């Protein structure tokens, strides 16, 4: 095996800090890779913005990361992946990995009867990116989606264990709880931070899919297939 094949960093972006959950997964899956992370905290949230705006922001950030000499782009933000993946693929010469397809694949693999739930922002759920991706992989799967717009502000506020969050989550999950789901996609960068609460409310038989972690694994596969894995020591930059 060659010692170093491509030591350029992996570019990762999100609307804010939530995408660090994907970076954490990347560190675990690919400990020798360098990462350049961009969190657009100045313009967060993306979940309530239009397709055009999120696409414009995504293209701007991608151009910045390309200038940092990244070898591929991981779009950790579910809203940006839902709206802007096509535009990014058209515009960039480097490979782009979004969260939608890897998470949809994982959910389908975990759901023999195709009973899948999707939690996300208003943008992600409204775009129908997840149900469409799941339908391509498992025709006839029954997908229940629920936008959870109050989760991100409460998580940003640090109210991870606040009773208000539990009450709101219980309300959001009523329909999913009654639907005997096999898996539920955490279709937002922030939701892995409240995965224990969601698991507790849905019950132990429902398997949760961490979209960032799945995208990190897809990035590992992509780089390995292209012979572009690096060998450390890694250097990381966070913007
Ligand atoms: N990063 C966004 C996502 O994964 C959530 C936060 C936001 O609304 O910007 O959809």
PDB file of C-alpha atoms and ligand atoms in Angstrom:
ATOM      1  CA  UNK A   1       0.000   0.000   0.000  1.00  0.00           C
ATOM      2  CA  UNK A   2       1.480   3.412  -0.913  1.00  0.00           C
ATOM      3  CA  UNK A   3       2.394   5.563   2.127  1.00  0.00           C
ATOM      4  CA  UNK A   4       0.668   8.817   1.075  1.00  0.00           C
ATOM      5  CA  UNK A   5      -1.710   9.076  -1.829  1.00  0.00           C
ATOM      6  CA  UNK A   6      -3.372  12.426  -1.346  1.00  0.00           C
ATOM      7  CA  UNK A   7      -2.545  14.520   1.685  1.00  0.00           C
ATOM      8  CA  UNK A   8      -4.913  17.375   0.796  1.00  0.00           C
ATOM      9  CA  UNK A   9      -7.627  17.980   3.396  1.00  0.00           C
ATOM     10  CA  UNK A  10     -11.298  17.006   3.243  1.00  0.00           C
ATOM     11  CA  UNK A  11     -13.561  20.075   3.136  1.00  0.00           C
ATOM     12  CA  UNK A  12     -16.633  19.959   5.388  1.00  0.00           C
ATOM     13  CA  UNK A  13     -19.298  22.603   5.797  1.00  0.00           C
ATOM     14  CA  UNK A  14     -22.454  23.189   7.733  1.00  0.00           C
ATOM     15  CA  UNK A  15     -24.703  26.122   8.531  1.00  0.00           C
ATOM     16  CA  UNK A  16     -23.026  26.233  11.944  1.00  0.00           C
ATOM     17  CA  UNK A  17     -21.473  24.083  14.627  1.00  0.00           C
ATOM     18  CA  UNK A  18     -23.822  21.105  14.247  1.00  0.00           C
ATOM     19  CA  UNK A  19     -21.689  19.712  11.417  1.00  0.00           C
ATOM     20  CA  UNK A  20     -18.972  18.994  13.964  1.00  0.00           C
ATOM     21  CA  UNK A  21     -20.947  15.806  14.691  1.00  0.00           C
ATOM     22  CA  UNK A  22     -20.002  14.729  11.139  1.00  0.00           C
ATOM     23  CA  UNK A  23     -16.384  15.820  11.683  1.00  0.00           C
ATOM     24  CA  UNK A  24     -16.295  13.710  14.851  1.00  0.00           C
ATOM     25  CA  UNK A  25     -17.442  10.718  12.792  1.00  0.00           C
ATOM     26  CA  UNK A  26     -14.818  11.578  10.164  1.00  0.00           C
ATOM     27  CA  UNK A  27     -12.078  11.634  12.818  1.00  0.00           C
ATOM     28  CA  UNK A  28     -13.175   8.183  13.992  1.00  0.00           C
ATOM     29  CA  UNK A  29     -13.470   6.693  10.500  1.00  0.00           C
ATOM     30  CA  UNK A  30     -10.448   8.399   8.928  1.00  0.00           C
ATOM     31  CA  UNK A  31      -8.080   9.400  11.749  1.00  0.00           C
ATOM     32  CA  UNK A  32      -5.227  10.234   9.368  1.00  0.00           C
ATOM     33  CA  UNK A  33      -7.173  12.678   7.212  1.00  0.00           C
ATOM     34  CA  UNK A  34      -6.887  16.445   7.559  1.00  0.00           C
ATOM     35  CA  UNK A  35     -10.125  18.457   7.693  1.00  0.00           C
ATOM     36  CA  UNK A  36     -10.965  22.044   6.826  1.00  0.00           C
ATOM     37  CA  UNK A  37     -14.312  22.887   8.415  1.00  0.00           C
ATOM     38  CA  UNK A  38     -16.493  25.880   7.664  1.00  0.00           C
ATOM     39  CA  UNK A  39     -19.455  26.636   9.947  1.00  0.00           C
ATOM     40  CA  UNK A  40     -21.627  29.468   8.668  1.00  0.00           C
ATOM     41  CA  UNK A  41     -22.613  30.665  12.151  1.00  0.00           C
ATOM     42  CA  UNK A  42     -23.111  34.219  10.821  1.00  0.00           C
ATOM     43  CA  UNK A  43     -26.006  33.116   8.610  1.00  0.00           C
ATOM     44  CA  UNK A  44     -27.488  30.175  10.558  1.00  0.00           C
ATOM     45  CA  UNK A  45     -30.207  28.848  10.394  1.00  0.00           C
ATOM     46  CA  UNK A  46     -30.463  27.413   6.891  1.00  0.00           C
ATOM     47  CA  UNK A  47     -33.487  25.275   7.722  1.00  0.00           C
ATOM     48  CA  UNK A  48     -35.955  28.149   7.326  1.00  0.00           C
ATOM     49  CA  UNK A  49     -34.308  29.779   4.270  1.00  0.00           C
ATOM     50  CA  UNK A  50     -35.268  29.345   0.624  1.00  0.00           C
ATOM     51  CA  UNK A  51     -33.708  26.858  -1.802  1.00  0.00           C
ATOM     52  CA  UNK A  52     -32.094  29.725  -3.749  1.00  0.00           C
ATOM     53  CA  UNK A  53     -30.527  31.304  -0.682  1.00  0.00           C
ATOM     54  CA  UNK A  54     -29.175  28.019   0.714  1.00  0.00           C
ATOM     55  CA  UNK A  55     -27.797  27.106  -2.730  1.00  0.00           C
ATOM     56  CA  UNK A  56     -26.066  30.486  -3.056  1.00  0.00           C
ATOM     57  CA  UNK A  57     -24.521  30.186   0.435  1.00  0.00           C
ATOM     58  CA  UNK A  58     -23.417  26.607  -0.314  1.00  0.00           C
ATOM     59  CA  UNK A  59     -21.702  27.614  -3.571  1.00  0.00           C
ATOM     60  CA  UNK A  60     -19.920  30.490  -1.809  1.00  0.00           C
ATOM     61  CA  UNK A  61     -18.635  28.215   0.951  1.00  0.00           C
ATOM     62  CA  UNK A  62     -17.621  25.518  -1.529  1.00  0.00           C
ATOM     63  CA  UNK A  63     -15.591  28.092  -3.493  1.00  0.00           C
ATOM     64  CA  UNK A  64     -13.851  29.115  -0.251  1.00  0.00           C
ATOM     65  CA  UNK A  65     -13.037  25.490   0.596  1.00  0.00           C
ATOM     66  CA  UNK A  66     -11.751  24.789  -2.907  1.00  0.00           C
ATOM     67  CA  UNK A  67      -9.354  27.708  -2.378  1.00  0.00           C
ATOM     68  CA  UNK A  68      -8.123  25.825   0.730  1.00  0.00           C
ATOM     69  CA  UNK A  69      -7.123  23.034  -1.682  1.00  0.00           C
ATOM     70  CA  UNK A  70      -9.564  20.379  -0.434  1.00  0.00           C
ATOM     71  CA  UNK A  71      -9.655  17.059  -2.304  1.00  0.00           C
ATOM     72  CA  UNK A  72     -13.373  16.439  -1.751  1.00  0.00           C
ATOM     73  CA  UNK A  73     -16.343  18.122  -0.117  1.00  0.00           C
ATOM     74  CA  UNK A  74     -18.578  16.677   2.584  1.00  0.00           C
ATOM     75  CA  UNK A  75     -21.827  18.639   2.842  1.00  0.00           C
ATOM     76  CA  UNK A  76     -22.676  17.924   6.481  1.00  0.00           C
ATOM     77  CA  UNK A  77     -25.725  20.190   6.471  1.00  0.00           C
ATOM     78  CA  UNK A  78     -28.904  18.282   5.619  1.00  0.00           C
ATOM     79  CA  UNK A  79     -30.676  21.387   4.370  1.00  0.00           C
ATOM     80  CA  UNK A  80     -27.765  22.252   2.046  1.00  0.00           C
ATOM     81  CA  UNK A  81     -27.575  18.608   0.906  1.00  0.00           C
ATOM     82  CA  UNK A  82     -31.321  18.654   0.158  1.00  0.00           C
ATOM     83  CA  UNK A  83     -31.229  21.881  -1.826  1.00  0.00           C
ATOM     84  CA  UNK A  84     -27.758  22.386  -3.268  1.00  0.00           C
ATOM     85  CA  UNK A  85     -26.124  19.036  -4.009  1.00  0.00           C
ATOM     86  CA  UNK A  86     -26.894  19.117  -7.719  1.00  0.00           C
ATOM     87  CA  UNK A  87     -25.617  22.679  -8.105  1.00  0.00           C
ATOM     88  CA  UNK A  88     -22.446  21.818  -6.168  1.00  0.00           C
ATOM     89  CA  UNK A  89     -21.812  18.759  -8.321  1.00  0.00           C
ATOM     90  CA  UNK A  90     -22.304  20.804 -11.474  1.00  0.00           C
ATOM     91  CA  UNK A  91     -20.011  23.609 -10.337  1.00  0.00           C
ATOM     92  CA  UNK A  92     -17.125  21.713  -8.679  1.00  0.00           C
ATOM     93  CA  UNK A  93     -14.371  19.570 -10.139  1.00  0.00           C
ATOM     94  CA  UNK A  94     -13.836  17.683  -6.870  1.00  0.00           C
ATOM     95  CA  UNK A  95     -16.213  14.937  -5.665  1.00  0.00           C
ATOM     96  CA  UNK A  96     -19.065  16.030  -3.398  1.00  0.00           C
ATOM     97  CA  UNK A  97     -20.639  13.814  -0.725  1.00  0.00           C
ATOM     98  CA  UNK A  98     -23.978  14.843   0.759  1.00  0.00           C
ATOM     99  CA  UNK A  99     -25.751  13.299   3.727  1.00  0.00           C
ATOM    100  CA  UNK A 100     -29.017  12.291   2.037  1.00  0.00           C
ATOM    101  CA  UNK A 101     -28.009   9.246   0.014  1.00  0.00           C
ATOM    102  CA  UNK A 102     -25.724   7.637   2.626  1.00  0.00           C
ATOM    103  CA  UNK A 103     -28.366   8.070   5.356  1.00  0.00           C
ATOM    104  CA  UNK A 104     -31.160   6.803   3.086  1.00  0.00           C
ATOM    105  CA  UNK A 105     -29.068   3.717   2.246  1.00  0.00           C
ATOM    106  CA  UNK A 106     -28.393   2.996   5.918  1.00  0.00           C
ATOM    107  CA  UNK A 107     -32.087   3.390   6.811  1.00  0.00           C
ATOM    108  CA  UNK A 108     -33.173   1.059   4.016  1.00  0.00           C
ATOM    109  CA  UNK A 109     -30.612  -1.537   5.156  1.00  0.00           C
ATOM    110  CA  UNK A 110     -31.984  -1.322   8.706  1.00  0.00           C
ATOM    111  CA  UNK A 111     -35.654  -1.520   7.660  1.00  0.00           C
ATOM    112  CA  UNK A 112     -36.642  -4.844   6.074  1.00  0.00           C
ATOM    113  CA  UNK A 113     -40.305  -3.759   5.861  1.00  0.00           C
ATOM    114  CA  UNK A 114     -39.485  -0.242   4.648  1.00  0.00           C
ATOM    115  CA  UNK A 115     -41.004   1.586   7.621  1.00  0.00           C
ATOM    116  CA  UNK A 116     -38.786   4.632   7.902  1.00  0.00           C
ATOM    117  CA  UNK A 117     -39.094   8.000   9.650  1.00  0.00           C
ATOM    118  CA  UNK A 118     -37.270  11.211   8.760  1.00  0.00           C
ATOM    119  CA  UNK A 119     -36.731  14.113  11.151  1.00  0.00           C
ATOM    120  CA  UNK A 120     -35.312  17.350   9.747  1.00  0.00           C
ATOM    121  CA  UNK A 121     -35.619  21.082   9.286  1.00  0.00           C
ATOM    122  CA  UNK A 122     -38.528  22.689   7.416  1.00  0.00           C
ATOM    123  CA  UNK A 123     -36.255  22.925   4.353  1.00  0.00           C
ATOM    124  CA  UNK A 124     -35.094  19.312   4.391  1.00  0.00           C
ATOM    125  CA  UNK A 125     -38.565  17.890   4.982  1.00  0.00           C
ATOM    126  CA  UNK A 126     -40.218  20.291   2.508  1.00  0.00           C
ATOM    127  CA  UNK A 127     -37.712  19.367  -0.215  1.00  0.00           C
ATOM    128  CA  UNK A 128     -38.734  15.667  -0.002  1.00  0.00           C
ATOM    129  CA  UNK A 129     -35.085  14.767  -0.685  1.00  0.00           C
ATOM    130  CA  UNK A 130     -35.128  11.862   1.782  1.00  0.00           C
ATOM    131  CA  UNK A 131     -38.390  10.170   0.658  1.00  0.00           C
ATOM    132  CA  UNK A 132     -37.258  10.473  -2.959  1.00  0.00           C
ATOM    133  CA  UNK A 133     -33.834   8.958  -2.201  1.00  0.00           C
ATOM    134  CA  UNK A 134     -35.439   6.142  -0.177  1.00  0.00           C
ATOM    135  CA  UNK A 135     -37.952   5.444  -2.932  1.00  0.00           C
ATOM    136  CA  UNK A 136     -35.124   4.927  -5.426  1.00  0.00           C
ATOM    137  CA  UNK A 137     -33.541   2.350  -3.117  1.00  0.00           C
ATOM    138  CA  UNK A 138     -36.674   0.599  -1.837  1.00  0.00           C
ATOM    139  CA  UNK A 139     -39.722   1.104  -4.026  1.00  0.00           C
ATOM    140  CA  UNK A 140     -42.876   1.166  -1.938  1.00  0.00           C
ATOM    141  CA  UNK A 141     -41.168   1.991   1.357  1.00  0.00           C
ATOM    142  CA  UNK A 142     -43.459   3.947   3.622  1.00  0.00           C
ATOM    143  CA  UNK A 143     -41.768   7.093   4.862  1.00  0.00           C
ATOM    144  CA  UNK A 144     -43.108   9.417   7.542  1.00  0.00           C
ATOM    145  CA  UNK A 145     -41.395  12.803   7.682  1.00  0.00           C
ATOM    146  CA  UNK A 146     -41.617  15.410  10.429  1.00  0.00           C
ATOM    147  CA  UNK A 147     -40.101  18.875  10.449  1.00  0.00           C
ATOM    148  CA  UNK A 148     -38.873  19.846  13.921  1.00  0.00           C
ATOM    149  CA  UNK A 149     -38.117  23.585  13.644  1.00  0.00           C
ATOM    150  CA  UNK A 150     -37.873  24.125  17.413  1.00  0.00           C
ATOM    151  CA  UNK A 151     -35.066  21.603  17.939  1.00  0.00           C
ATOM    152  CA  UNK A 152     -32.182  23.653  16.486  1.00  0.00           C
ATOM    153  CA  UNK A 153     -32.757  26.845  18.545  1.00  0.00           C
ATOM    154  CA  UNK A 154     -33.155  24.824  21.757  1.00  0.00           C
ATOM    155  CA  UNK A 155     -30.019  22.781  21.054  1.00  0.00           C
ATOM    156  CA  UNK A 156     -28.095  25.955  20.151  1.00  0.00           C
ATOM    157  CA  UNK A 157     -29.280  27.364  23.494  1.00  0.00           C
ATOM    158  CA  UNK A 158     -27.711  24.325  25.197  1.00  0.00           C
ATOM    159  CA  UNK A 159     -31.071  23.109  26.547  1.00  0.00           C
ATOM    160  CA  UNK A 160     -30.230  19.483  25.810  1.00  0.00           C
ATOM    161  CA  UNK A 161     -31.693  18.201  29.062  1.00  0.00           C
ATOM    162  CA  UNK A 162     -34.379  20.839  29.607  1.00  0.00           C
ATOM    163  CA  UNK A 163     -37.911  19.509  30.239  1.00  0.00           C
ATOM    164  CA  UNK A 164     -39.217  21.882  27.538  1.00  0.00           C
ATOM    165  CA  UNK A 165     -37.164  20.038  24.914  1.00  0.00           C
ATOM    166  CA  UNK A 166     -38.574  16.709  26.068  1.00  0.00           C
ATOM    167  CA  UNK A 167     -42.146  18.034  25.883  1.00  0.00           C
ATOM    168  CA  UNK A 168     -41.626  19.422  22.375  1.00  0.00           C
ATOM    169  CA  UNK A 169     -39.915  16.228  21.190  1.00  0.00           C
ATOM    170  CA  UNK A 170     -42.782  14.110  22.545  1.00  0.00           C
ATOM    171  CA  UNK A 171     -45.208  16.269  20.537  1.00  0.00           C
ATOM    172  CA  UNK A 172     -43.136  16.033  17.342  1.00  0.00           C
ATOM    173  CA  UNK A 173     -42.798  12.258  17.647  1.00  0.00           C
ATOM    174  CA  UNK A 174     -46.453  11.337  18.348  1.00  0.00           C
ATOM    175  CA  UNK A 175     -47.150  10.103  14.826  1.00  0.00           C
ATOM    176  CA  UNK A 176     -43.834   8.272  14.486  1.00  0.00           C
ATOM    177  CA  UNK A 177     -44.283   6.532  17.817  1.00  0.00           C
ATOM    178  CA  UNK A 178     -47.607   5.112  16.670  1.00  0.00           C
ATOM    179  CA  UNK A 179     -46.257   3.940  13.291  1.00  0.00           C
ATOM    180  CA  UNK A 180     -44.092   0.929  14.341  1.00  0.00           C
ATOM    181  CA  UNK A 181     -41.106   2.333  12.483  1.00  0.00           C
ATOM    182  CA  UNK A 182     -37.972   0.285  11.988  1.00  0.00           C
ATOM    183  CA  UNK A 183     -35.583   3.202  11.607  1.00  0.00           C
ATOM    184  CA  UNK A 184     -35.601   6.979  11.927  1.00  0.00           C
ATOM    185  CA  UNK A 185     -33.124   9.215  10.118  1.00  0.00           C
ATOM    186  CA  UNK A 186     -31.731  12.071  12.201  1.00  0.00           C
ATOM    187  CA  UNK A 187     -31.832  14.355   9.161  1.00  0.00           C
ATOM    188  CA  UNK A 188     -30.216  17.394  10.736  1.00  0.00           C
ATOM    189  CA  UNK A 189     -26.691  17.985  11.977  1.00  0.00           C
ATOM    190  CA  UNK A 190     -27.920  18.947  15.439  1.00  0.00           C
ATOM    191  CA  UNK A 191     -30.104  15.941  16.210  1.00  0.00           C
ATOM    192  CA  UNK A 192     -27.362  13.436  17.128  1.00  0.00           C
ATOM    193  CA  UNK A 193     -26.837  15.669  20.179  1.00  0.00           C
ATOM    194  CA  UNK A 194     -30.332  14.710  21.394  1.00  0.00           C
ATOM    195  CA  UNK A 195     -30.282  11.126  20.091  1.00  0.00           C
ATOM    196  CA  UNK A 196     -30.689   9.636  23.621  1.00  0.00           C
ATOM    197  CA  UNK A 197     -33.895  11.658  24.122  1.00  0.00           C
ATOM    198  CA  UNK A 198     -35.285  10.684  20.694  1.00  0.00           C
ATOM    199  CA  UNK A 199     -34.387   7.028  21.303  1.00  0.00           C
ATOM    200  CA  UNK A 200     -36.039   7.125  24.705  1.00  0.00           C
ATOM    201  CA  UNK A 201     -39.255   8.573  23.259  1.00  0.00           C
ATOM    202  CA  UNK A 202     -39.416   6.237  20.229  1.00  0.00           C
ATOM    203  CA  UNK A 203     -38.440   3.091  22.116  1.00  0.00           C
ATOM    204  CA  UNK A 204     -35.464   0.714  21.839  1.00  0.00           C
ATOM    205  CA  UNK A 205     -36.775  -1.188  18.801  1.00  0.00           C
ATOM    206  CA  UNK A 206     -36.391   1.840  16.489  1.00  0.00           C
ATOM    207  CA  UNK A 207     -32.899   2.239  15.023  1.00  0.00           C
ATOM    208  CA  UNK A 208     -31.614   5.789  14.672  1.00  0.00           C
ATOM    209  CA  UNK A 209     -29.549   6.767  11.628  1.00  0.00           C
ATOM    210  CA  UNK A 210     -26.916   9.473  12.145  1.00  0.00           C
ATOM    211  CA  UNK A 211     -26.725  11.192   8.738  1.00  0.00           C
ATOM    212  CA  UNK A 212     -23.317  12.774   9.433  1.00  0.00           C
ATOM    213  CA  UNK A 213     -21.753   9.482  10.485  1.00  0.00           C
ATOM    214  CA  UNK A 214     -23.135   7.734   7.398  1.00  0.00           C
ATOM    215  CA  UNK A 215     -21.774  10.507   5.159  1.00  0.00           C
ATOM    216  CA  UNK A 216     -18.370  10.196   6.866  1.00  0.00           C
ATOM    217  CA  UNK A 217     -18.346   6.465   6.043  1.00  0.00           C
ATOM    218  CA  UNK A 218     -19.374   7.234   2.443  1.00  0.00           C
ATOM    219  CA  UNK A 219     -16.471   9.700   2.227  1.00  0.00           C
ATOM    220  CA  UNK A 220     -14.076   6.993   3.434  1.00  0.00           C
ATOM    221  CA  UNK A 221     -15.347   4.590   0.764  1.00  0.00           C
ATOM    222  CA  UNK A 222     -15.097   7.246  -1.946  1.00  0.00           C
ATOM    223  CA  UNK A 223     -11.519   8.226  -1.080  1.00  0.00           C
ATOM    224  CA  UNK A 224     -10.449   4.617  -0.773  1.00  0.00           C
ATOM    225  CA  UNK A 225     -11.956   3.749  -4.184  1.00  0.00           C
ATOM    226  CA  UNK A 226     -10.207   6.729  -5.779  1.00  0.00           C
ATOM    227  CA  UNK A 227      -6.874   5.895  -4.127  1.00  0.00           C
ATOM    228  CA  UNK A 228      -6.981   9.272  -2.392  1.00  0.00           C
ATOM    229  CA  UNK A 229      -6.614   8.351   1.272  1.00  0.00           C
ATOM    230  CA  UNK A 230      -3.950  10.256   3.197  1.00  0.00           C
ATOM    231  CA  UNK A 231      -1.609   8.939   5.817  1.00  0.00           C
ATOM    232  CA  UNK A 232      -1.141  11.278   8.805  1.00  0.00           C
ATOM    233  CA  UNK A 233      -0.234  13.266  10.729  1.00  0.00           C
ATOM    234  CA  UNK A 234      -3.443  15.243  10.121  1.00  0.00           C
ATOM    235  CA  UNK A 235      -3.769  19.046  10.359  1.00  0.00           C
ATOM    236  CA  UNK A 236      -7.195  20.545  10.933  1.00  0.00           C
ATOM    237  CA  UNK A 237      -8.541  24.059  10.369  1.00  0.00           C
ATOM    238  CA  UNK A 238     -11.864  25.405  11.579  1.00  0.00           C
ATOM    239  CA  UNK A 239     -13.470  28.525  10.165  1.00  0.00           C
TER     240      UNK A 239
HETATM  241  N1  LIG B   1     -27.344  22.321   9.655  1.00  0.00           N
HETATM  242  C1  LIG B   1     -28.779  22.318   9.462  1.00  0.00           C
HETATM  243  C2  LIG B   1     -29.212  20.975   8.879  1.00  0.00           C
HETATM  244  O1  LIG B   1     -28.540  19.964   9.038  1.00  0.00           O
HETATM  245  C3  LIG B   1     -29.517  22.583  10.754  1.00  0.00           C
HETATM  246  C4  LIG B   1     -29.361  23.970  11.295  1.00  0.00           C
HETATM  247  C5  LIG B   1     -29.958  25.050  10.407  1.00  0.00           C
HETATM  248  O2  LIG B   1     -31.190  25.153  10.279  1.00  0.00           O
HETATM  249  O3  LIG B   1     -29.158  25.766   9.832  1.00  0.00           O
HETATM  250  O4  LIG B   1     -30.237  20.908   8.252  1.00  0.00           O
END
